[in-house]
Coordinates of C-alpha atoms in Angstrom, one line a residue:
Chain A
X506 CA -0.9 8.0 29.0
X507 CA -3.8 7.6 26.6
X508 CA -4.9 9.4 23.5
X509 CA -8.6 9.6 22.6
X510 CA -9.9 10.7 19.2
X511 CA -12.9 10.2 17.0
X512 CA -12.4 9.4 13.3
X513 CA -14.0 7.4 10.6
X514 CA -17.0 6.8 12.8
X515 CA -15.0 5.2 15.5
X516 CA -14.2 6.3 19.1
X517 CA -10.6 5.3 19.5
X518 CA -8.5 5.1 22.6
X519 CA -4.7 4.5 22.2
X520 CA -2.8 3.4 25.3
X521 CA 0.6 5.0 24.4
X522 CA 3.0 2.9 26.5
X523 CA 1.6 -0.5 25.9
X524 CA 0.6 0.2 22.3
X525 CA -2.9 -1.1 22.9
X526 CA -5.7 0.2 20.7
X527 CA -9.3 0.2 22.0
X528 CA -12.5 0.9 20.1
X529 CA -15.3 2.0 22.4
X530 CA -18.8 3.3 22.4
X531 CA -19.8 6.8 23.3
X532 CA -20.5 6.0 26.9
X533 CA -17.1 4.3 27.5
X534 CA -15.4 7.1 25.6
X535 CA -16.7 9.6 28.0
X536 CA -16.1 7.5 31.0
X537 CA -12.5 6.9 30.0
X538 CA -12.0 10.6 29.5
X539 CA -13.1 11.3 33.1
X540 CA -11.5 8.2 34.7
X541 CA -8.3 9.8 36.0
X542 CA -9.7 13.1 37.1
X543 CA -13.1 12.2 38.7
X544 CA -14.5 9.9 41.3
X545 CA -16.7 7.0 40.3
X546 CA -19.7 8.8 41.8
X547 CA -19.0 11.9 39.8
X548 CA -18.6 9.9 36.6
X549 CA -21.8 8.0 37.2
X550 CA -23.7 11.2 37.8
X551 CA -22.3 12.9 34.7
X552 CA -22.8 9.9 32.4
X553 CA -26.3 9.0 33.6
X554 CA -27.3 12.6 33.1
X555 CA -25.8 12.9 29.6
X556 CA -27.2 9.6 28.4
X557 CA -30.5 9.6 30.3
X558 CA -32.5 9.4 27.1
X559 CA -30.5 6.3 26.1
X560 CA -31.4 4.6 29.4
X561 CA -27.9 4.4 30.7
X562 CA -28.0 3.5 34.4
X563 CA -25.5 3.7 37.3
X564 CA -25.2 -0.1 36.9
X565 CA -24.1 0.4 33.3
X566 CA -21.5 2.9 34.3
X567 CA -20.3 0.7 37.1
X568 CA -19.9 -2.2 34.7
X569 CA -17.9 -0.1 32.3
X570 CA -15.7 1.2 35.2
X571 CA -14.9 -2.4 36.1
X572 CA -13.9 -3.2 32.5
X573 CA -11.6 -0.2 32.5
X574 CA -10.1 -1.3 35.8
X575 CA -9.6 -4.8 34.4
X576 CA -7.7 -3.4 31.3
X577 CA -5.7 -1.2 33.5
X578 CA -4.6 -4.1 35.7
X579 CA -3.8 -6.1 32.5
X580 CA -1.4 -3.3 31.4
X581 CA -3.6 -2.3 28.5
X582 CA -5.0 1.1 29.6
X583 CA -3.5 4.0 31.5
X584 CA -0.1 2.3 31.6
X585 CA 2.8 4.3 32.9
X586 CA 6.1 5.0 31.1
X587 CA 8.3 2.1 32.2
X588 CA 11.0 2.8 29.7
X589 CA 12.4 6.2 30.3
X590 CA 14.8 5.5 33.1
X591 CA 15.1 1.7 33.1
X592 CA 15.4 0.4 29.6
X593 CA 18.2 2.0 27.6
X594 CA 21.4 3.6 28.6
X595 CA 22.0 5.5 25.5
X596 CA 25.6 6.2 26.2
X597 CA 26.2 2.5 25.9
X598 CA 24.2 2.2 22.7
X599 CA 25.7 0.1 20.1
X600 CA 27.7 1.9 17.4
X601 CA 27.5 -1.0 14.9
X602 CA 26.8 0.3 11.5
X603 CA 23.9 -1.2 9.6
X604 CA 23.0 1.0 6.7
X605 CA 24.6 3.4 4.2
X606 CA 23.2 5.9 1.8
X607 CA 25.7 5.8 -1.1
X608 CA 25.7 9.1 -3.0
X609 CA 27.0 7.5 -6.2
X610 CA 26.2 10.6 -8.2
X611 CA 26.3 14.2 -7.0
X612 CA 24.8 15.2 -10.3
X613 CA 21.3 15.0 -11.8
X614 CA 19.6 15.0 -15.2
X615 CA 16.7 16.9 -13.7
X616 CA 16.6 20.3 -12.3
X617 CA 13.7 20.0 -9.8
X618 CA 12.7 23.3 -8.2
X619 CA 12.3 22.0 -4.7
X620 CA 15.4 19.7 -4.5
X621 CA 16.8 19.7 -1.0
X622 CA 20.0 18.4 -2.6
X623 CA 20.5 21.5 -4.8
X624 CA 20.0 19.6 -8.1
X625 CA 22.0 16.7 -6.8
X626 CA 25.1 18.7 -6.1
X627 CA 24.5 19.2 -2.3
X628 CA 25.8 22.7 -2.6
X629 CA 29.2 21.4 -3.9
X630 CA 30.7 20.4 -7.2
X631 CA 29.2 17.9 -9.5
X632 CA 30.9 14.5 -8.9
X633 CA 30.4 10.8 -9.2
X634 CA 31.6 8.0 -6.9
X635 CA 34.4 5.8 -8.2
X636 CA 34.3 2.0 -7.7
X637 CA 37.3 2.3 -5.3
X638 CA 35.4 4.8 -3.0
X639 CA 32.3 2.7 -3.1
X640 CA 34.2 -0.5 -2.4
X641 CA 35.8 1.2 0.6
X642 CA 32.4 2.2 1.8
X643 CA 31.1 -1.4 1.6
X644 CA 34.2 -2.6 3.4
X645 CA 33.7 0.0 6.1
X646 CA 30.1 -1.2 6.5
X647 CA 31.0 -4.8 6.8
X648 CA 33.9 -4.1 9.1
X649 CA 31.8 -2.0 11.5
X650 CA 28.5 -4.0 11.3
X651 CA 29.1 -6.1 14.4
X652 CA 26.4 -8.8 14.7
X653 CA 24.1 -7.2 12.1
X654 CA 23.2 -9.7 9.4
X655 CA 21.0 -7.6 7.2
X656 CA 23.0 -4.7 5.8
X657 CA 21.2 -2.0 3.8
X658 CA 22.7 0.1 1.0
X659 CA 20.7 2.7 -0.8
X660 CA 22.1 3.9 -4.2
X661 CA 21.1 7.6 -4.0
X662 CA 22.0 10.9 -5.6
X663 CA 21.6 13.1 -7.4
X664 CA 20.5 10.5 -9.9
X665 CA 22.3 7.2 -9.2
X666 CA 21.7 5.8 -12.7
X667 CA 24.1 8.5 -14.0
X668 CA 26.7 6.2 -12.5
X669 CA 25.0 2.9 -13.2
X670 CA 28.2 1.0 -14.1
X671 CA 29.7 1.7 -10.6
X672 CA 26.4 0.6 -9.0
X673 CA 26.6 -2.7 -10.8
X674 CA 30.2 -3.2 -9.9
X675 CA 29.5 -2.4 -6.2
X676 CA 26.6 -4.9 -6.1
X677 CA 28.8 -7.5 -7.7
X678 CA 31.5 -6.8 -5.1
X679 CA 29.1 -7.0 -2.2
X680 CA 27.6 -10.3 -3.4
X681 CA 31.1 -11.7 -3.8
X682 CA 32.0 -11.1 -0.1
X683 CA 28.7 -11.2 1.8
X684 CA 28.8 -14.9 2.3
X685 CA 32.2 -15.1 3.8
X686 CA 31.3 -12.5 6.3
X687 CA 27.8 -13.9 7.1
X688 CA 26.1 -10.8 5.9
X689 CA 23.1 -10.2 3.6
X690 CA 23.1 -7.0 1.6
X691 CA 19.7 -5.4 0.8
X692 CA 20.0 -2.8 -1.9
X693 CA 17.6 0.0 -2.6
X694 CA 17.8 2.1 -5.8
X695 CA 16.2 5.6 -5.7
X696 CA 15.7 7.1 -9.1
X697 CA 13.9 9.8 -11.1
X698 CA 13.3 7.3 -13.9
X699 CA 15.0 9.2 -16.7
X700 CA 17.6 6.6 -17.5
X701 CA 15.5 3.5 -16.7
X702 CA 15.7 0.9 -19.4
X703 CA 15.4 -2.9 -19.7
X704 CA 18.9 -3.4 -18.4
X705 CA 18.2 -1.3 -15.3
X706 CA 14.9 -3.1 -14.7
X707 CA 16.5 -6.6 -15.1
X708 CA 19.3 -5.6 -12.8
X709 CA 17.2 -4.0 -10.1
X710 CA 14.7 -6.9 -10.1
X711 CA 17.5 -9.3 -9.6
X712 CA 19.5 -7.4 -7.0
X713 CA 17.4 -4.7 -5.3
X714 CA 15.3 -5.4 -2.3
X715 CA 13.5 -2.2 -2.9
X716 CA 13.2 0.4 -5.6
X717 CA 12.0 4.0 -5.0
X718 CA 10.7 5.7 -8.1
X719 CA 10.1 9.4 -8.0
X720 CA 6.8 10.7 -9.4
X721 CA 4.8 13.6 -8.0
X722 CA 1.4 12.6 -9.4
X723 CA -0.6 14.5 -12.0
X724 CA 1.3 15.5 -15.1
X725 CA 0.8 19.3 -14.5
X726 CA 1.9 18.9 -10.8
X727 CA 4.9 16.7 -11.7
X728 CA 6.1 18.8 -14.6
X729 CA 5.8 22.0 -12.7
X730 CA 8.7 21.0 -10.5
X731 CA 10.5 18.0 -12.1
X732 CA 11.9 19.5 -15.3
X733 CA 15.1 18.9 -17.2
X734 CA 17.8 21.5 -18.0
X735 CA 16.0 22.3 -21.2
X736 CA 13.0 23.1 -19.1
X737 CA 11.0 20.1 -20.3
X738 CA 8.7 18.2 -18.0
X739 CA 9.7 14.6 -17.3
X740 CA 6.3 13.0 -16.8
X741 CA 5.8 11.7 -20.3
X742 CA 9.3 10.2 -20.3
X743 CA 9.2 8.4 -17.0
X744 CA 5.7 7.2 -16.5
X745 CA 5.7 4.5 -19.2
X746 CA 9.1 3.3 -17.8
X747 CA 7.8 3.2 -14.3
X748 CA 4.7 1.4 -15.3
X749 CA 6.7 -1.3 -17.0
X750 CA 9.1 -1.6 -14.1
X751 CA 6.4 -1.7 -11.4
X752 CA 4.7 -4.5 -13.3
X753 CA 8.0 -6.4 -13.7
X754 CA 8.6 -6.2 -9.9
X755 CA 6.0 -8.9 -9.6
X756 CA 5.4 -8.5 -5.9
X757 CA 8.9 -7.4 -5.0
X758 CA 9.0 -4.2 -3.0
X759 CA 8.9 -0.8 -4.6
X760 CA 7.5 2.6 -3.8
X761 CA 6.2 5.2 -6.1
X762 CA 7.3 8.3 -4.1
X763 CA 6.1 11.8 -4.6
X764 CA 6.7 15.1 -3.0
X765 CA 3.8 17.5 -2.3
X766 CA 4.3 21.3 -1.9
X767 CA 2.2 24.4 -1.4
X768 CA 1.3 24.0 -5.0
X769 CA -0.6 20.8 -4.5
X770 CA -2.1 20.8 -1.1
X771 CA -4.8 18.6 -2.6
X772 CA -2.1 15.9 -2.8
X773 CA -4.5 13.0 -2.6
X774 CA -5.5 13.7 -6.2
X775 CA -1.9 13.0 -7.0
X776 CA -1.9 9.8 -5.0
X777 CA -5.1 8.6 -6.7
X778 CA -3.6 9.5 -10.0
X779 CA -0.6 7.3 -9.4
X780 CA -3.0 4.6 -8.3
X781 CA -5.0 5.0 -11.5
X782 CA -1.8 4.6 -13.5
X783 CA -1.5 1.2 -12.0
X784 CA 0.9 1.8 -9.1
X785 CA -0.2 0.3 -5.8
X786 CA 2.7 1.0 -3.4
X787 CA 2.7 4.7 -2.8
X788 CA 4.4 7.3 -0.7
X789 CA 3.9 11.0 -0.7
X790 CA 6.1 13.2 1.4
X791 CA 5.7 16.9 2.4
X792 CA 8.4 19.0 0.8
X793 CA 11.5 19.8 2.8
X794 CA 12.3 23.5 2.3
X795 CA 13.1 26.8 4.0
X796 CA 10.1 28.8 5.0
X797 CA 9.2 31.6 2.6
X798 CA 9.9 29.7 -0.6
X799 CA 7.0 29.7 -3.0
X800 CA 6.5 26.0 -2.6
X801 CA 7.0 25.8 1.2
X802 CA 4.0 24.5 3.1
X803 CA 2.3 27.1 5.3
X804 CA 0.3 27.2 8.5
X805 CA -2.8 27.9 6.4
X806 CA -2.2 24.7 4.5
X807 CA -2.4 22.6 7.7
X808 CA -6.2 22.1 8.0
X809 CA -6.4 21.2 4.3
X810 CA -3.6 18.7 4.7
X811 CA -5.3 17.1 7.7
X812 CA -8.4 16.8 5.6
X813 CA -6.4 15.3 2.8
X814 CA -5.0 12.6 5.1
X815 CA -8.6 11.7 6.1
X816 CA -9.8 11.6 2.5
X817 CA -6.9 9.3 1.7
X818 CA -7.7 6.9 4.5
X819 CA -11.4 6.8 3.6
X820 CA -10.6 6.2 -0.1
X821 CA -8.1 3.5 0.7
X822 CA -10.7 1.6 2.7
X823 CA -13.2 2.0 -0.1
X824 CA -10.7 0.7 -2.7
X825 CA -9.8 -2.2 -0.3
X826 CA -13.5 -3.1 -0.1
X827 CA -13.7 -3.1 -3.9
X828 CA -10.8 -5.5 -4.1
X829 CA -8.3 -3.0 -5.5
X830 CA -6.2 -2.0 -2.5
X831 CA -3.3 0.4 -2.5
X832 CA -0.7 0.9 0.2
X833 CA 0.5 4.2 1.5
X834 CA 3.9 4.2 3.3
X835 CA 2.8 6.2 6.3
X836 CA -0.4 4.1 6.8
X837 CA 1.4 0.8 6.9
X838 CA 1.3 0.3 10.7
X839 CA 2.2 -3.2 11.9
X840 CA 0.4 -3.3 15.2
X841 CA 0.8 -7.1 15.7
X842 CA 4.4 -7.7 14.9
X843 CA 5.9 -4.2 14.5
X844 CA 9.0 -2.8 16.0
X845 CA 10.1 -3.4 19.6
X846 CA 10.3 -0.6 22.1
X847 CA 14.0 -0.2 21.5
X848 CA 13.4 0.8 17.9
X849 CA 10.5 3.0 18.8
X850 CA 12.7 4.9 21.3
X851 CA 16.0 5.0 19.4
X852 CA 14.8 6.4 16.1
X853 CA 16.3 6.3 12.7
X854 CA 19.9 5.6 13.7
X855 CA 21.4 8.5 11.7
X856 CA 25.0 9.2 12.7
X857 CA 25.3 5.9 14.6
X858 CA 24.0 3.0 12.6
X859 CA 23.2 4.9 9.4
X860 CA 25.5 7.1 7.4
X861 CA 25.5 8.9 4.1
X862 CA 28.7 8.5 1.9
X863 CA 29.6 11.3 -0.5
X864 CA 31.3 10.6 -3.9
X865 CA 34.6 11.4 -2.3
X866 CA 34.1 9.0 0.6
X867 CA 33.2 11.4 3.4
X868 CA 30.7 10.2 6.1
X869 CA 27.7 12.3 7.1
X870 CA 25.0 11.4 9.6
X871 CA 22.4 11.1 6.8
X872 CA 21.8 12.3 3.3
X873 CA 20.1 15.5 4.6
X874 CA 23.3 16.7 6.3
X875 CA 25.6 16.1 3.3
X876 CA 27.2 19.3 2.2
X877 CA 27.1 20.8 5.7
X878 CA 30.8 20.6 6.6
X879 CA 30.4 20.8 10.3
X880 CA 28.4 17.6 10.2
X881 CA 31.2 15.6 8.5
X882 CA 31.8 12.6 10.7
X883 CA 34.8 11.0 9.1
X884 CA 35.5 9.0 5.9
X885 CA 35.2 5.4 4.7
X886 CA 38.9 4.7 5.1
X887 CA 39.3 6.0 8.7
X888 CA 35.8 5.5 9.9
X889 CA 34.1 7.8 12.3
X890 CA 36.5 10.3 13.7
X891 CA 34.2 13.0 15.0
X892 CA 33.2 11.2 18.2
X893 CA 31.6 14.2 19.8
X894 CA 29.2 14.4 16.9
X895 CA 28.5 10.7 17.1
X896 CA 27.7 11.1 20.8
X897 CA 25.3 13.8 20.0
X898 CA 23.5 11.5 17.6
X899 CA 23.6 8.6 20.0
X900 CA 21.8 10.7 22.5
X901 CA 19.2 11.8 19.9
X902 CA 16.1 9.9 20.8
X903 CA 12.6 10.3 21.9
X904 CA 13.5 11.1 25.5
X905 CA 16.0 13.8 24.4
X906 CA 13.2 16.1 23.4
X907 CA 11.0 17.5 26.2
X908 CA 8.5 18.5 23.6
X909 CA 7.8 14.9 23.0
X910 CA 7.0 14.1 26.7
X911 CA 3.3 14.5 26.3
X912 CA 3.0 13.5 22.7
X913 CA 0.9 10.4 22.0
X914 CA 2.7 9.6 18.8
X915 CA 6.2 9.6 20.2
X916 CA 6.6 5.8 20.0
X917 CA 5.6 5.8 16.4
X918 CA 8.1 8.5 15.3
X919 CA 10.8 8.0 17.9
X920 CA 11.3 11.7 18.3
X921 CA 11.3 12.6 14.7
X922 CA 13.9 13.4 12.0
X923 CA 17.1 14.9 13.3
X924 CA 17.7 16.7 10.0
X925 CA 14.3 18.2 10.0
X926 CA 14.8 19.3 13.6
X927 CA 18.1 20.8 12.7
X928 CA 16.8 22.7 9.8
X929 CA 13.8 24.0 11.7
X930 CA 15.4 24.8 15.0
X931 CA 19.2 24.8 14.6
X932 CA 19.5 21.7 16.9
X933 CA 19.3 18.0 16.1
X934 CA 17.5 17.6 19.4
X935 CA 14.9 20.2 18.5
X936 CA 11.5 19.5 17.1
X937 CA 10.1 20.3 13.7
X938 CA 6.6 21.0 15.0
X939 CA 5.0 21.3 11.6
X940 CA 6.2 17.9 10.7
X941 CA 4.9 16.6 14.1
X942 CA 1.4 17.9 13.4
X943 CA 1.3 16.0 10.1
X944 CA 2.8 12.9 11.6
X945 CA 0.2 12.9 14.4
X946 CA -2.6 13.2 11.9
X947 CA -1.1 10.3 9.8
X948 CA -0.9 8.1 12.9
X949 CA -4.5 8.8 13.9
X950 CA -5.6 7.9 10.3
X951 CA -3.4 4.8 10.2
X952 CA -4.7 3.4 13.5
X953 CA -8.3 4.2 12.4
X954 CA -7.6 2.2 9.2
X955 CA -6.4 -0.8 11.3
X956 CA -9.6 -0.7 13.3
X957 CA -11.7 -0.6 10.1
X958 CA -9.6 -3.4 8.5
X959 CA -10.1 -5.5 11.6
X960 CA -13.8 -5.1 11.2
X961 CA -13.6 -5.9 7.5
X962 CA -11.3 -8.9 8.2
X963 CA -8.7 -7.7 5.8
X964 CA -5.9 -7.2 8.2
X965 CA -3.5 -9.3 10.3
X966 CA -4.6 -7.3 13.2
X967 CA -7.8 -8.6 14.7
X968 CA -10.0 -7.9 17.7
X969 CA -8.9 -9.8 20.8
X970 CA -11.3 -12.4 22.1
X971 CA -10.1 -11.6 25.6
X972 CA -8.7 -8.1 25.8
X973 CA -7.0 -8.8 29.2
X974 CA -4.9 -11.5 27.7
X975 CA -1.4 -10.5 26.4
X976 CA -0.2 -11.1 22.9
X977 CA 1.4 -14.5 22.3
X978 CA 3.2 -13.6 19.1
X979 CA 6.6 -14.7 20.3
X980 CA 8.7 -16.5 22.8
X981 CA 10.4 -13.3 23.7
X982 CA 7.3 -12.1 25.4
X983 CA 8.6 -12.0 28.9
X984 CA 7.1 -9.8 31.5
X985 CA 9.1 -6.6 32.0
X986 CA 9.9 -6.0 35.6
Chain B
X677 CA -16.6 -6.4 27.3
X678 CA -19.8 -4.7 26.4
X679 CA -18.6 -1.2 25.4
X680 CA -14.9 -1.8 24.7
X681 CA -13.2 -3.8 21.9
X682 CA -9.5 -4.2 21.8
X683 CA -7.2 -4.9 18.9
X684 CA -4.6 -7.6 19.4
X685 CA -1.3 -5.7 19.4
X686 CA 2.3 -6.4 20.3
X687 CA 2.7 -5.5 24.0
X688 CA 5.5 -2.9 23.9
X689 CA 6.3 -3.5 27.6
X690 CA 7.0 -7.1 26.9
X691 CA 9.2 -6.4 23.9
X692 CA 11.8 -5.0 26.4
X693 CA 13.2 -8.4 27.3
X694 CA 14.4 -9.7 23.9
X695 CA 14.0 -6.7 21.7
X696 CA 16.7 -4.5 20.3
X697 CA 18.4 -7.0 18.0
X698 CA 18.6 -4.2 15.4
X699 CA 17.8 -6.4 12.4
X700 CA 14.8 -4.4 11.3
X701 CA 15.1 -1.9 8.5
X702 CA 16.7 1.4 9.1
X703 CA 13.7 3.6 8.8
X704 CA 14.9 6.2 6.3
X705 CA 16.0 3.5 3.9
X706 CA 12.6 2.6 2.8
X707 CA 10.7 5.3 1.0
X708 CA 10.5 8.5 2.9
X709 CA 14.0 9.9 3.2
X710 CA 12.6 13.1 4.7
X711 CA 10.8 12.1 7.9
X712 CA 11.1 9.6 10.6
X713 CA 8.5 6.9 11.2
X714 CA 9.3 3.5 12.7
X715 CA 6.0 1.9 13.4
X716 CA 5.5 0.8 9.8
X717 CA 8.4 -1.6 10.0
X718 CA 8.3 -5.3 10.6
X719 CA 10.1 -6.9 13.5
X720 CA 12.9 -9.1 12.1
X721 CA 14.0 -10.7 15.3
X722 CA 14.7 -14.3 14.3
X723 CA 14.9 -15.4 17.9
X724 CA 11.4 -14.6 18.7

């Protein structure tokens, strides 16, 4: 399967199952479009007719057809799906746990209008996690992690810094035991910034692999949604703290993460505002909400959002040329050394390798299912006890969704978010089509940027000298039979 | 090739053999928390 599109002045051909990306001229673009449905003579007649003024001859067409055939034989174009039936028996999929989202505080000091977690309470009572519950969660993770070395723990909420002492105690505990079990904990802290101080910054820079700071962009946009319980906007309180923190990260990973809604469909202005504040690692996500709410994204918003993603890509390339690059989470494709086919098929791992833990120690498939009792999977003392549910999530992959069969982006999203699918369709094996449309646009933009960066020489990804040769990035490259 | 340029990319078909070690980051743990994208992650297979 291939996907052809024109963007940023490039004619791009993506070969879905090999992951190959080709940049072609107009003639080759048209020939490739006809290749599988027309004879060589038909193609030649059509192309010579269309490009007569450019002097394109039958010989030119024939030469291009030979190149296409060569790429096809090299497994770089028109490749078939070799994975569906041969690669993974999902019923035998590992159930080793790798990551936990620790809800250390089901409470929040902000009262954001669009919060999917219902102001941090997840439709329940306000609560904070005790050290004992958190310790049991870390023990559960270690015990069930199998051969995984890198274990990921996200301190999440509500607002996790409302329970900062427990966060520090849990990190100290994890560090005290990771060596003896041969594990490496990677911590992430997700925060709204209200309680950030020098102590938090020093701690996070020492212990946290990643920090996610919540900021929605322009002051008026941010403060319209992210207000405290006295109805005051939070922008002026958090921005100076985040600026200090981002600078102090000194190259360590962080993301400035925003949410856009129907109120700021022109969300690139918020991204550029964040960039102008000095933040260079940026993420901006569409709001998760029920249809009909005032801030929910609409069908009418879609064309504007597509345009915004193109504007973002163009502006990012411009800033890169000027020597002041920014990164955008969804445009960070690693085409050279990115994830293997297993990862691309299996998805996010919710309910199998990834769980959310509530303040009382209950396990849920991910943070977006917390509070929905029928998705409770067990607890940190007894482990997973709802095996039927785990089987449902084990089976939740790109091949579980017929809607994904013909989608060019399926090996980039691995079938999409189970929680989004559930909220949109009532089934975790459903498809959140609105999200799919945005995702496909982002992937098109991201691949176009890789092409442009290859031309500029600013990317690890370069043009192949011999397109028919396979990558030699690793010893594990063994021909699939 | 005269009309076609190709980026050097990881051959997904070849990643079948020794892929699947599971050491790469769980996708939702990074920054999004509300969608699913895997292609922006780095392979962390130390055996390759």
